Tab-separated table of C-alpha atoms in Angstrom:
chain	number	residue	atom	x	y	z
A	16	MET	CA	120.408	114.588	99.802
A	17	ASN	CA	116.843	115.792	99.391
A	18	PRO	CA	114.049	113.329	98.507
A	19	GLU	CA	113.987	114.437	94.868
A	20	GLN	CA	117.670	113.465	94.383
A	21	ILE	CA	117.161	110.165	96.093
A	22	LEU	CA	114.173	109.388	93.826
A	23	PHE	CA	116.133	110.514	90.790
A	24	TYR	CA	119.057	108.186	91.526
A	25	LEU	CA	116.606	105.354	92.381
A	26	PHE	CA	114.539	105.604	89.164
A	27	GLY	CA	117.630	106.317	87.119
A	28	ALA	CA	119.444	103.212	88.439
A	29	VAL	CA	116.321	101.077	87.904
A	30	SER	CA	115.928	102.284	84.334
A	31	LEU	CA	119.631	101.756	83.580
A	32	ILE	CA	119.575	98.239	85.054
A	33	GLY	CA	116.414	97.443	83.194
A	34	ALA	CA	117.880	98.676	79.924
A	35	ILE	CA	121.040	96.583	80.405
A	36	ALA	CA	118.875	93.587	81.207
A	37	VAL	CA	116.939	94.151	77.955
A	38	ILE	CA	120.085	93.649	75.866
A	39	SER	CA	121.615	90.890	77.910
A	40	PHE	CA	118.865	88.348	78.513
A	41	ARG	CA	118.877	85.452	76.068
A	42	HIS	CA	115.127	84.879	76.064
A	43	PRO	CA	113.011	87.654	74.445
A	44	ILE	CA	110.255	87.344	77.134
A	45	TYR	CA	112.709	88.380	79.836
A	46	SER	CA	113.907	91.237	77.672
A	47	ALA	CA	110.305	92.445	77.235
A	48	LEU	CA	109.615	92.269	80.958
A	49	SER	CA	112.817	94.205	81.724
A	50	LEU	CA	111.723	96.822	79.139
A	51	ILE	CA	108.469	97.235	81.110
A	52	VAL	CA	110.520	97.830	84.260
A	53	THR	CA	112.533	100.503	82.368
A	54	PHE	CA	109.308	102.166	81.173
A	55	PHE	CA	107.873	102.254	84.640
A	56	ALA	CA	111.093	103.801	86.033
A	57	GLN	CA	111.038	106.451	83.266
A	58	ALA	CA	107.394	107.221	84.093
A	59	GLY	CA	108.651	107.883	87.643
A	60	LEU	CA	111.253	110.198	86.236
A	61	PHE	CA	108.565	112.039	84.269
A	62	VAL	CA	106.626	112.499	87.525
A	63	LEU	CA	109.759	113.897	89.116
A	64	LEU	CA	109.982	116.412	86.262
A	65	GLY	CA	106.424	117.490	86.816
A	66	ALA	CA	105.104	115.973	83.651
A	67	HIS	CA	102.258	113.934	85.164
A	68	PHE	CA	100.251	113.567	81.986
A	69	VAL	CA	103.242	112.272	80.070
A	70	ALA	CA	103.954	109.802	82.861
A	71	ALA	CA	100.386	108.422	82.701
A	72	VAL	CA	100.557	108.164	78.877
A	73	GLN	CA	103.935	106.392	79.232
A	74	VAL	CA	102.455	103.774	81.498
A	75	ILE	CA	99.230	103.333	79.507
A	76	VAL	CA	100.603	103.469	76.002
A	77	TYR	CA	104.148	102.065	76.341
A	78	ALA	CA	103.965	99.696	79.294
A	79	GLY	CA	100.372	98.765	78.428
A	80	ALA	CA	99.652	98.753	74.792
A	81	ILE	CA	103.001	98.486	73.068
A	82	MET	CA	104.527	95.924	75.353
A	83	VAL	CA	101.368	93.793	75.097
A	84	LEU	CA	101.967	93.787	71.333
A	85	PHE	CA	105.578	92.682	71.849
A	86	LEU	CA	104.522	89.940	74.286
A	87	PHE	CA	101.834	88.706	71.912
A	88	VAL	CA	104.312	88.474	68.992
A	89	ILE	CA	106.846	86.618	71.149
A	90	MET	CA	104.121	84.255	72.195
A	91	LEU	CA	102.808	83.794	68.640
A	92	LEU	CA	106.163	83.001	67.182
A	93	ASN	CA	107.223	80.864	70.146
A	94	LEU	CA	110.757	82.094	69.983
A	95	GLY	CA	112.245	80.593	73.064
A	96	THR	CA	113.776	77.679	71.176
A	97	LEU	CA	115.224	79.849	68.414
A	98	SER	CA	116.716	82.634	70.443
A	99	ALA	CA	119.742	80.699	71.726
A	100	LYS	CA	121.732	80.925	68.443
A	101	GLY	CA	120.829	84.631	68.172
A	102	ALA	CA	124.095	86.127	69.488
A	103	ILE	CA	126.960	87.371	67.379
A	104	SER	CA	130.581	86.289	67.824
A	105	GLY	CA	132.644	87.450	70.732
A	106	LYS	CA	135.097	89.605	68.745
A	107	LEU	CA	132.332	91.605	67.027
A	108	LYS	CA	130.503	91.916	70.330
A	109	GLY	CA	133.611	93.396	72.017
A	110	PHE	CA	133.988	95.805	69.129
A	111	ALA	CA	130.316	96.901	69.430
A	112	VAL	CA	130.703	97.359	73.248
A	113	ILE	CA	133.814	99.505	72.687
A	114	LEU	CA	131.972	101.636	70.183
A	115	GLY	CA	129.066	101.916	72.650
A	116	ILE	CA	131.370	103.086	75.461
A	117	LEU	CA	132.858	105.689	73.061
A	118	LEU	CA	129.337	106.858	72.162
A	119	ALA	CA	128.365	106.987	75.860
A	120	ILE	CA	131.420	109.143	76.623
A	121	GLU	CA	130.562	111.452	73.813
A	122	GLY	CA	126.893	111.730	74.877
A	123	VAL	CA	127.755	112.313	78.514
A	124	TYR	CA	130.327	114.990	77.517
A	125	ILE	CA	127.820	116.789	75.324
A	126	ALA	CA	125.039	116.502	77.912
A	127	ALA	CA	127.250	117.862	80.630
A	128	ASN	CA	128.729	120.753	78.648
A	129	ALA	CA	126.403	121.887	75.863
A	130	ILE	CA	123.631	123.269	78.014
A	131	SER	CA	125.813	124.942	80.615
A	132	ASP	CA	125.347	128.377	79.093
A	133	PRO	CA	122.271	129.601	81.000
A	134	PRO	CA	123.036	130.343	84.617
A	135	ASP	CA	121.775	127.553	86.858
A	136	ALA	CA	119.958	129.821	89.272
A	137	SER	CA	117.544	131.126	86.706
A	138	ALA	CA	117.081	127.586	85.291
A	139	GLU	CA	116.211	126.299	88.839
A	140	ALA	CA	113.796	129.175	89.324
A	141	ALA	CA	112.038	128.330	86.083
A	142	THR	CA	111.739	124.655	87.048
A	143	GLU	CA	110.064	125.673	90.309
A	144	SER	CA	107.498	127.822	88.621
A	145	VAL	CA	106.430	125.600	85.714
A	146	ASN	CA	103.455	123.490	86.419
A	147	THR	CA	102.406	121.658	83.230
A	148	THR	CA	98.899	120.416	83.619
A	149	THR	CA	96.912	118.353	81.116
A	150	TYR	CA	95.107	121.632	80.378
A	151	THR	CA	98.301	123.299	79.265
A	152	ILE	CA	99.304	120.379	77.057
A	153	GLY	CA	95.884	120.171	75.546
A	154	GLU	CA	95.782	123.818	74.778
A	155	LEU	CA	99.180	123.668	73.019
A	156	LEU	CA	98.223	120.411	71.203
A	157	PHE	CA	94.968	121.830	69.731
A	158	ASN	CA	96.151	125.324	69.056
A	159	GLU	CA	99.852	125.662	68.153
A	160	TYR	CA	100.354	121.986	67.165
A	161	LEU	CA	97.018	121.302	65.491
A	162	LEU	CA	98.533	120.508	62.133
A	163	PRO	CA	101.129	118.028	63.444
A	164	PHE	CA	98.325	116.498	65.496
A	165	GLU	CA	96.276	115.865	62.421
A	166	VAL	CA	99.323	114.477	60.534
A	167	THR	CA	99.787	112.072	63.429
A	168	SER	CA	96.296	110.689	62.752
A	169	LEU	CA	97.285	110.176	59.126
A	170	ILE	CA	100.413	108.250	60.275
A	171	LEU	CA	98.209	106.048	62.445
A	172	LEU	CA	95.822	105.518	59.485
A	173	ALA	CA	98.693	104.556	57.259
A	174	ALA	CA	99.970	102.108	59.862
A	175	LEU	CA	96.537	100.593	60.184
A	176	ILE	CA	96.188	100.132	56.401
A	177	GLY	CA	99.726	98.861	56.121
A	178	VAL	CA	99.191	96.115	58.701
A	179	ILE	CA	95.895	95.055	57.125
A	180	VAL	CA	97.623	94.839	53.717
A	181	LEU	CA	100.534	92.827	55.165
A	182	VAL	CA	98.208	90.347	56.832
A	183	LYS	CA	95.801	90.124	53.854
A	184	ARG	CA	98.547	89.311	51.369
A	185	GLU	CA	99.624	86.453	53.630
A	186	SER	CA	96.159	84.940	53.883
A	187	GLN	CA	95.778	85.062	50.074
A	188	ALA	CA	99.221	83.405	49.693
A	189	GLU	CA	98.097	80.640	51.983
A	190	ASN	CA	94.986	80.074	49.942
B	26	MET	CA	118.032	117.732	90.054
B	27	SER	CA	119.859	119.676	87.376
B	28	LEU	CA	119.072	119.411	83.658
B	29	GLU	CA	122.553	117.870	83.080
B	30	SER	CA	121.889	114.790	85.225
B	31	TYR	CA	118.721	114.048	83.248
B	32	LEU	CA	120.505	114.595	79.983
B	33	ILE	CA	123.368	112.282	81.052
B	34	LEU	CA	120.868	109.602	82.076
B	35	SER	CA	119.153	110.049	78.685
B	36	ALA	CA	122.469	109.739	76.855
B	37	LEU	CA	123.340	106.498	78.702
B	38	LEU	CA	119.946	105.000	78.037
B	39	PHE	CA	120.310	105.902	74.310
B	40	THR	CA	123.788	104.299	74.251
B	41	ILE	CA	122.444	101.092	75.766
B	42	GLY	CA	119.855	101.009	72.999
B	43	VAL	CA	122.530	101.503	70.341
B	44	VAL	CA	124.758	98.787	71.765
B	45	GLY	CA	121.715	96.512	71.952
B	46	VAL	CA	120.989	97.046	68.239
B	47	LEU	CA	124.671	96.253	67.476
B	48	ILE	CA	125.108	93.074	69.553
B	49	ARG	CA	121.712	91.325	69.335
B	50	ARG	CA	120.612	89.468	66.157
B	51	ASN	CA	117.015	88.783	67.255
B	52	ALA	CA	114.696	91.161	65.315
B	53	ILE	CA	112.294	91.532	68.240
B	54	ILE	CA	115.050	92.535	70.657
B	55	ILE	CA	116.397	95.009	68.103
B	56	PHE	CA	112.902	96.519	68.088
B	57	MET	CA	112.902	96.766	71.842
B	58	CYS	CA	116.240	98.615	71.698
B	59	ILE	CA	114.699	101.094	69.262
B	60	GLU	CA	111.988	101.682	71.821
B	61	LEU	CA	114.692	102.273	74.410
B	62	MET	CA	116.315	104.965	72.186
B	63	LEU	CA	112.932	106.618	71.574
B	64	ASN	CA	112.337	106.670	75.350
B	65	ALA	CA	115.750	108.221	76.008
B	66	ALA	CA	114.907	110.985	73.518
B	67	ASN	CA	111.553	111.433	75.309
B	68	LEU	CA	113.381	111.847	78.665
B	69	ALA	CA	115.567	114.537	77.186
B	70	PHE	CA	112.527	116.239	75.726
B	71	VAL	CA	110.708	116.353	79.011
B	72	ALA	CA	113.839	117.437	80.980
B	73	ILE	CA	114.526	120.317	78.565
B	74	SER	CA	110.876	121.247	78.570
B	75	ARG	CA	110.921	121.618	82.345
B	76	SER	CA	114.227	123.508	82.270
B	77	LEU	CA	112.781	126.026	79.763
B	78	GLY	CA	109.531	126.260	81.607
B	79	GLU	CA	107.555	125.449	78.553
B	80	ALA	CA	105.151	122.554	77.775
B	81	SER	CA	106.015	122.144	74.097
B	82	GLY	CA	108.499	119.374	74.822
B	83	GLN	CA	105.762	117.321	76.393
B	84	VAL	CA	103.602	117.695	73.287
B	85	PHE	CA	106.565	116.408	71.198
B	86	VAL	CA	106.768	113.431	73.520
B	87	ILE	CA	103.152	112.627	72.773
B	88	PHE	CA	103.875	112.783	69.020
B	89	VAL	CA	106.935	110.481	69.498
B	90	MET	CA	104.706	108.016	71.324
B	91	ALA	CA	102.167	108.020	68.487
B	92	VAL	CA	104.809	107.474	65.884
B	93	ALA	CA	106.357	104.733	68.052
B	94	ALA	CA	103.016	102.927	68.393
B	95	ALA	CA	102.515	103.043	64.572
B	96	GLU	CA	106.171	101.859	64.044
B	97	VAL	CA	105.763	98.890	66.427
B	98	ALA	CA	102.489	97.792	64.828
B	99	ILE	CA	104.060	97.817	61.306
B	100	GLY	CA	107.341	96.402	62.426
B	101	LEU	CA	105.900	93.520	64.323
B	102	ALA	CA	103.571	92.736	61.400
B	103	ILE	CA	106.667	92.567	59.135
B	104	ILE	CA	108.522	90.408	61.685
B	105	VAL	CA	105.584	87.959	61.781
B	106	SER	CA	105.346	87.741	58.057
B	107	VAL	CA	109.134	87.279	57.713
B	108	PHE	CA	108.944	84.516	60.300
B	109	LYS	CA	106.217	82.789	58.268
B	110	HIS	CA	108.305	82.857	55.184
B	111	ARG	CA	111.740	82.005	56.627
B	112	GLN	CA	111.018	80.323	59.994
B	113	THR	CA	113.635	82.619	61.589
B	114	ILE	CA	113.890	86.247	62.774
B	115	ASN	CA	117.681	86.298	63.013
B	116	VAL	CA	118.581	89.399	61.054
B	117	ASP	CA	121.788	87.833	59.750
B	118	GLU	CA	119.842	85.112	57.990
B	119	VAL	CA	117.226	87.461	56.571
B	120	ASN	CA	119.625	89.225	54.200
B	121	SER	CA	118.091	89.085	50.774
B	122	LEU	CA	115.222	91.110	49.398
B	123	LYS	CA	113.865	88.047	47.530
B	124	GLY	CA	110.791	86.650	49.214
């Protein structure tokens, strides 16, 4: 086994264990912390794939900004006492897990078979040659994908206005 | 590592997210599971981007992250306001549109 494979299995196992921990912990704080572990492991996988910029953005935006939002909301609502009655009944849970296993089998089958058309040798050659730097991504982002980039700024503006309206209506209602 | 192993890992992570949405009733944890699914899609994007030798997939990942950030901000604001009205964020109890 070469080092890349060892790292792939390590990061993959950590991200899977973290993801299972997210859905199995009772307390939302533990779920949030497990989610951070999963995000870090996925950043490691991105580094293995040669996507260093995406890995950095993953750590800064996801593990940094978004998870801090989650933790702040959990802290604000003080959910620890409420979450105990948050689970569904055993029969429904078993049904959901069976459906999930079916979905996993389908997903693995598709992932293992659908992309097997191109010969592996040429695919491996392509993976060795590609080296996506921040420069490459920036060039694509501001030339080919300029319109989607600007639309993204509109989405962020809409989210900003939406949050302000939501909070404002509440403070008026309290008055 | 081959493209298939990354895609299989991505499919497994996505499935865990789906199962989490199905079995958990806490709105915040359902949100975290949606983030898990978005991340699984990101992993598939980056893996296919490397396999094709093109950087477009990584640009899409950046768009997905921007949309996810907006979605989390709005969603958590909604959860906070629902909690202020109902004193609960159990999605089974929040089942009517009436405020």
